[in-house]
Short mmCIF file of C-alpha atoms in Angstrom, two decimals:
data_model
loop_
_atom_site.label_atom_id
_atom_site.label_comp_id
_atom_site.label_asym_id
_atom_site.label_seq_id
_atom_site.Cartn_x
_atom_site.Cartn_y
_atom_site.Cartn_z
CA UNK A 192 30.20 10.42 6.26
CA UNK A 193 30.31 8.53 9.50
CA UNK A 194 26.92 9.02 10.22
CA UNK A 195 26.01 7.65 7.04
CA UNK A 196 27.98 4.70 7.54
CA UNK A 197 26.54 3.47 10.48
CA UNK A 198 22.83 4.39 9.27
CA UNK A 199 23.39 1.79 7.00
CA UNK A 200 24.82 -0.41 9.00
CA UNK A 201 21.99 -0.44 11.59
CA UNK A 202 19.80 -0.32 8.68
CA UNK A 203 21.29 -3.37 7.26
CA UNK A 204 21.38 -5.09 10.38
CA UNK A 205 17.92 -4.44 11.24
CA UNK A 206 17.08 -6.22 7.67
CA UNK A 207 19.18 -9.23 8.36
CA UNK A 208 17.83 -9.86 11.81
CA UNK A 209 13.82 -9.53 10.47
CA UNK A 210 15.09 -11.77 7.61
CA UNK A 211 16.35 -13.96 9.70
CA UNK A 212 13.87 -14.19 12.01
CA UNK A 213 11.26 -14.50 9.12
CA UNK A 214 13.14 -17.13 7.88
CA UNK A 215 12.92 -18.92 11.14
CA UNK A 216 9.06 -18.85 11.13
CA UNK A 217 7.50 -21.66 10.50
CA UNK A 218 4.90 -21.44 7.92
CA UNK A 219 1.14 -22.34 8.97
CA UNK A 220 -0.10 -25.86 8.47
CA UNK A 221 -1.43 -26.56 5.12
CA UNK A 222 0.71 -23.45 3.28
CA UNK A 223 3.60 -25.29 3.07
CA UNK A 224 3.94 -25.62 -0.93
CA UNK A 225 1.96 -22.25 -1.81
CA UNK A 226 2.85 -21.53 -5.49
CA UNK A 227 2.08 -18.09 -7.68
CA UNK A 228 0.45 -18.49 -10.84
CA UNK A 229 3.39 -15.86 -11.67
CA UNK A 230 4.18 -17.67 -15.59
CA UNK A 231 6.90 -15.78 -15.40
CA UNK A 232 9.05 -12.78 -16.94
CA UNK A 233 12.87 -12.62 -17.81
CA UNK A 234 14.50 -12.31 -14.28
CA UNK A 235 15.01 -15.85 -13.65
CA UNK A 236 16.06 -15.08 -10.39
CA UNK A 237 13.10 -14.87 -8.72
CA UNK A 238 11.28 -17.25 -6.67
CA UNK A 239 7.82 -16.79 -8.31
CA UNK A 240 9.78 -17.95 -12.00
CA UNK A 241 8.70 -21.35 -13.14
CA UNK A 242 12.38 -22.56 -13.67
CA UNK A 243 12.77 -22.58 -10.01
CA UNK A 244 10.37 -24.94 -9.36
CA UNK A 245 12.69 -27.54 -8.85
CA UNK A 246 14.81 -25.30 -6.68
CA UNK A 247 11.38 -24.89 -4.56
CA UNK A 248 10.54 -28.57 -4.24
CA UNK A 249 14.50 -29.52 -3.03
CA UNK A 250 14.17 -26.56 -0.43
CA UNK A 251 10.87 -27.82 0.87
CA UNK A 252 12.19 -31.57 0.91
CA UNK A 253 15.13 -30.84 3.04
CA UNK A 254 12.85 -28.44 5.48
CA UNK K 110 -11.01 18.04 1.04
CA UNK K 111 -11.38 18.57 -2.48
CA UNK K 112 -8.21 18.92 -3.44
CA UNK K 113 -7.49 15.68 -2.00
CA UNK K 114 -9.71 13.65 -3.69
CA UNK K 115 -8.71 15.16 -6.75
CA UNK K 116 -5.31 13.91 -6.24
CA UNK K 117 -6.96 10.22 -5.28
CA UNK K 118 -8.70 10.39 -8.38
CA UNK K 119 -5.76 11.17 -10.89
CA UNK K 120 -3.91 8.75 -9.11
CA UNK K 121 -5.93 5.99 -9.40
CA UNK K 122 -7.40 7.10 -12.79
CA UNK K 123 -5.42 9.62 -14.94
CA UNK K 124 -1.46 9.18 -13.87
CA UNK K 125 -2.44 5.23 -13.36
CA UNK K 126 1.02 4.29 -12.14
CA UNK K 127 0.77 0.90 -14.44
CA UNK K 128 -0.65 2.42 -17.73
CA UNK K 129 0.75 5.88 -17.71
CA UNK K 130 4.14 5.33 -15.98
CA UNK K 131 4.83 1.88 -16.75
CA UNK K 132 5.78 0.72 -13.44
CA UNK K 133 5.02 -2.63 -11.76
CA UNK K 134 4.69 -3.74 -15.39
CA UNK K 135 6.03 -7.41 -13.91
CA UNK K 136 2.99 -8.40 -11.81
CA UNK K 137 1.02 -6.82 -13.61
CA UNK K 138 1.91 -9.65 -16.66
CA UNK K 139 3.01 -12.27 -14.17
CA UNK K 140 -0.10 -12.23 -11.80
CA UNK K 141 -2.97 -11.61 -14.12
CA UNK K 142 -3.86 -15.02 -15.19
CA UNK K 143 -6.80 -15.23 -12.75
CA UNK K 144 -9.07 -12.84 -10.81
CA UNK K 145 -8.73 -14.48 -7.43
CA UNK K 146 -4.63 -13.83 -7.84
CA UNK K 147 -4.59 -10.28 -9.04
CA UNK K 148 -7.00 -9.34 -6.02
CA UNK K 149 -4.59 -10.99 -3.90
CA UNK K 150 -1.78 -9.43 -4.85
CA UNK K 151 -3.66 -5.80 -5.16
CA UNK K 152 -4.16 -6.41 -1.48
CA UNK K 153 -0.95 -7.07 -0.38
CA UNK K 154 0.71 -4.23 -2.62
CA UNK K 155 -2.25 -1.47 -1.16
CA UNK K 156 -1.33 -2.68 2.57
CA UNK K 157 2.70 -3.07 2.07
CA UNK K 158 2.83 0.17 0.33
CA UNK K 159 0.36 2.16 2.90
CA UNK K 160 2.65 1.08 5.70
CA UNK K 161 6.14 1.60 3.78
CA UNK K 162 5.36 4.83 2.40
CA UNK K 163 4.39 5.77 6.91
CA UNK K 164 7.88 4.19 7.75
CA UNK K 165 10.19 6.15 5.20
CA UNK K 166 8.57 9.41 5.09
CA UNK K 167 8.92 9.63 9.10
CA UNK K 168 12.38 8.26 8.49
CA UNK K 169 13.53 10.52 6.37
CA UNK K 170 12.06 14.14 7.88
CA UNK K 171 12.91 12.80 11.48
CA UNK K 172 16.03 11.27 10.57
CA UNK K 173 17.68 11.84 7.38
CA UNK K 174 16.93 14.93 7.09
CA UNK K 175 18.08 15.99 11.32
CA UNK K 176 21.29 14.15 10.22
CA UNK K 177 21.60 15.90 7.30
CA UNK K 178 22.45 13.11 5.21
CA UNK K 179 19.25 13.00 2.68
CA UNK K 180 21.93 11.36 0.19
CA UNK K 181 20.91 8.17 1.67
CA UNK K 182 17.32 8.48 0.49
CA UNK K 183 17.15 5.77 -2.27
CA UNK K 184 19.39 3.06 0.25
CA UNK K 185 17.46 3.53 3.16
CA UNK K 186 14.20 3.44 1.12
CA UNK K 187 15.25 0.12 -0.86
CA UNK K 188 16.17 -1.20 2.89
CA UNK K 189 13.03 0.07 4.59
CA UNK K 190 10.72 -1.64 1.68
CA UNK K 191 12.69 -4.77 1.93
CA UNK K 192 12.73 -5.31 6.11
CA UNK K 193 8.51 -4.05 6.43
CA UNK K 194 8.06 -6.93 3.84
CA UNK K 195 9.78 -9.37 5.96
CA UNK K 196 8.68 -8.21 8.86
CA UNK K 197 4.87 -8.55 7.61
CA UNK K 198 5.34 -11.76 6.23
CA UNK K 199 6.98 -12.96 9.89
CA UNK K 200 3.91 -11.53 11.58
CA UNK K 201 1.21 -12.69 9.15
CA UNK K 202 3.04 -16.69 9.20
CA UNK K 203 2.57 -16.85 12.94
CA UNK K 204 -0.71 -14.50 13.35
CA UNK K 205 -3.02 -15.20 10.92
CA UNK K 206 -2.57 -18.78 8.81
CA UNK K 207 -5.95 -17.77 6.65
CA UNK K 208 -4.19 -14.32 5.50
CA UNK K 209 -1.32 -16.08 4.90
CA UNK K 210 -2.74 -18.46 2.55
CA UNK K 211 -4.18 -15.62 0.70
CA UNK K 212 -1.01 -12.86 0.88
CA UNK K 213 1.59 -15.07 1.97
CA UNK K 214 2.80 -16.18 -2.02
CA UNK K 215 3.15 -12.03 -2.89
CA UNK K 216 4.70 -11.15 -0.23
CA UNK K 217 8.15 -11.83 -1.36
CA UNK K 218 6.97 -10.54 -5.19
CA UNK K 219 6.34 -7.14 -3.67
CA UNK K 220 9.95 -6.38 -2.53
CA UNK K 221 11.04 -6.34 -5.93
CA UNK K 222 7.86 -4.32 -7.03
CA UNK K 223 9.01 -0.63 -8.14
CA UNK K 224 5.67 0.79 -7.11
CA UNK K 225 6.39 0.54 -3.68
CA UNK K 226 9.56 2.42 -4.23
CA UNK K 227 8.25 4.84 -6.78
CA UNK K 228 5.01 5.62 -4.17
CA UNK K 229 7.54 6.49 -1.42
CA UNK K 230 9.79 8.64 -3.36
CA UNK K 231 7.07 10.45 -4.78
CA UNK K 232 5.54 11.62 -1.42
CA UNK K 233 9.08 12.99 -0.93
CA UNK K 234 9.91 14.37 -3.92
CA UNK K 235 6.60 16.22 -4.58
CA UNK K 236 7.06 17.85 -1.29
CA UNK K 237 3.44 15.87 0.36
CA UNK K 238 2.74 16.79 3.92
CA UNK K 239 0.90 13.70 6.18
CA UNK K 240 -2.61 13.37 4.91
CA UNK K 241 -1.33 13.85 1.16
CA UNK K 242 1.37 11.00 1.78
CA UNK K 243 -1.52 8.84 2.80
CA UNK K 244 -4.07 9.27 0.56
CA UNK K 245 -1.29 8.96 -2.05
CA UNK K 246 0.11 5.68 -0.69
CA UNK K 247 -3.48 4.43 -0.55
CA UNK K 248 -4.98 5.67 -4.17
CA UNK K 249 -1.52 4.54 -6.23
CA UNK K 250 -2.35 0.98 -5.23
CA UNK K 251 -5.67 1.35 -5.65
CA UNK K 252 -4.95 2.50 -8.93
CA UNK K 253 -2.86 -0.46 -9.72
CA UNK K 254 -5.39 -3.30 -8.27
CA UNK K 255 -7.98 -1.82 -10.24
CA UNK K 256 -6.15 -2.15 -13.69
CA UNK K 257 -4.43 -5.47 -12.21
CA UNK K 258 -8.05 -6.76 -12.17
CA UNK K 259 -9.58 -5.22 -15.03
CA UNK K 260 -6.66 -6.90 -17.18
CA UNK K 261 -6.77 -10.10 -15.40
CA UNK K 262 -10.76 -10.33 -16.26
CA UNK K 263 -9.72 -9.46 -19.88
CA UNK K 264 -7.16 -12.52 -19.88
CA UNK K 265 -9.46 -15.23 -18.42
CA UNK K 266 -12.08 -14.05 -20.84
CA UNK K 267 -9.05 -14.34 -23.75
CA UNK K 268 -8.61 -18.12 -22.61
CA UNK K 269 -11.53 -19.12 -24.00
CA UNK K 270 -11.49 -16.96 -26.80
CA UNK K 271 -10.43 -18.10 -30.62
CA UNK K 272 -7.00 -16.41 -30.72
CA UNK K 273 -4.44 -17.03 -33.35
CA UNK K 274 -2.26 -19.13 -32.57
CA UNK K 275 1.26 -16.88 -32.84
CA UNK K 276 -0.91 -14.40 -30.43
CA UNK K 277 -1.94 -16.72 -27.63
CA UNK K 278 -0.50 -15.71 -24.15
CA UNK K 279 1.61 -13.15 -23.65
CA UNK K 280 1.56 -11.24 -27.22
CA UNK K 281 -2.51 -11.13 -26.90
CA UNK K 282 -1.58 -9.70 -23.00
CA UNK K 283 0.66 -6.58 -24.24
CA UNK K 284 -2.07 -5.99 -26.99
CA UNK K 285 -4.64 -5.25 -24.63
CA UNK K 286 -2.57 -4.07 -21.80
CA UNK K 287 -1.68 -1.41 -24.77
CA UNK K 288 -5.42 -0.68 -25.66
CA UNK K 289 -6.02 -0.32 -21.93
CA UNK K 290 -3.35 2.08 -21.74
CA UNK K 291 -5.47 3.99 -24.62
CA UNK K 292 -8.43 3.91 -23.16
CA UNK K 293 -7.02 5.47 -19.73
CA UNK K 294 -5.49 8.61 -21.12
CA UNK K 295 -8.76 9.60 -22.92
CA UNK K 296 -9.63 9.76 -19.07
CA UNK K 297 -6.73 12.73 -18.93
CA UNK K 298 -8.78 16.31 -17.98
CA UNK K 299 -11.83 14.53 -16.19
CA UNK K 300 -10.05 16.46 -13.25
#
């Protein structure tokens, strides 16, 4: 059980630092405000859904 | 030989994991409205899922399986999937700017795509050594590009087609995504 424990942990940790670092990137010039043509299914959540379009634009006006 | 490009073929073909199993039913509506996109994102999905089904089944016979905890399949998988994609994306944003314009917008999509999952527990589950994990991880993608761009030729030629009104978009989509699904199992037995 201990072992499995700190698999995840390092497994977790390893995906938060890549995230992080990803995050971190910069993107290339010119692919700043790439868009999917997703039109969109029922999770909302995502970051391809047209509702969060607005969400998008605020994120990329404070960046 | 043969016997691996039989199991190519029914993966691309006959068990299509999009018409026959239903999975990655999401991009396959969501990124279909033009050609250019649904090669895009059948490009990114072949590449992520090549390299993520490589990373877990290693993983799991030289780790899980040493440490006798094969419990955490399904978590470590779900992690794996998630970190390659961000990893990729990292490496593609400071690497390759012209890739990036092409991939970069699926990237993220793919992480939630249960292909990539399905693909890598398949490999384990079915008991596939090396070569049949790879030629699996390479012809389930193929499989779903190739009905990702079949259906998003369909839909660009249903834009400019005289549908009634109650079945334009998405209700026209499922229609044909259904007679596609048709036509695909009278391929069942070619094999």
């Amino acid at each position: 059980m201990i072992k499995a424990i700190i698999y995840f942990i390092i497994l977790a940790v390893i995906y938060g630092v890549l995230y992080y670092f990803n995050h971190k990137t910069p993107k290339p010039e010119g692919c700043e405000n790439l868009r999917s043509s997703c039109e969109g299914c029922n999770i909302t959540s995502c970051m391809a859904h047209p509702n969060n379009d607005r969400l998008f634009k605020e994120e990329n006006k404070n960046a | 030989m043969g016997e691996i490009l039989t199991m190519a073929l029914a993966a691309v073909l006959i068990n299509n994991v999009v018409l026959s199993k239903f999975l990655g039913v999401c991009p396959f509506l969501g990124v279909s409205k033009n050609s250019k996109s649904a090669v895009g994102m059948g490009l990114a999905v072949i590449f992520v899922i090549f390299g993520a089904s490589l990373i877990t089944y290693f993983l799991y016979y030289q780790v899980l399986v040493k440490m006798h905890i094969e419990y955490m399949q399904l978590i470590t998988f779900i992690l794996v999937i998630a970190a390659f994609v961000q990893f990729v994306e990292m490496f593609i944003k400071k690497y390759s700017a012209s890739l990036y314009k092409n991939l970069g917008i699926y990237l993220p999509l793919i992480t939630t795509n249960c292909v990539v999952l399905y693909v890598a527990q398949d490999n384990i589950t079915q008991g596939y050594n090396l070569i049949e994990t790879m030629t699996n991880a390479i012809a389930v993608p193929l499989g779903f590009m190739l009905v990702l761009y079949l259906f998003s030729c369909i839909r660009e030629r249903l834009d400019s087609a005289d549908t009634p009104e109650s079945f334009k978009g998405n209700p026209i989509a499922l229609v044909v995504a259904g007679l596609m699904a048709l036509a695909f199992s009278g391929l069942t037995g070619i094999v």
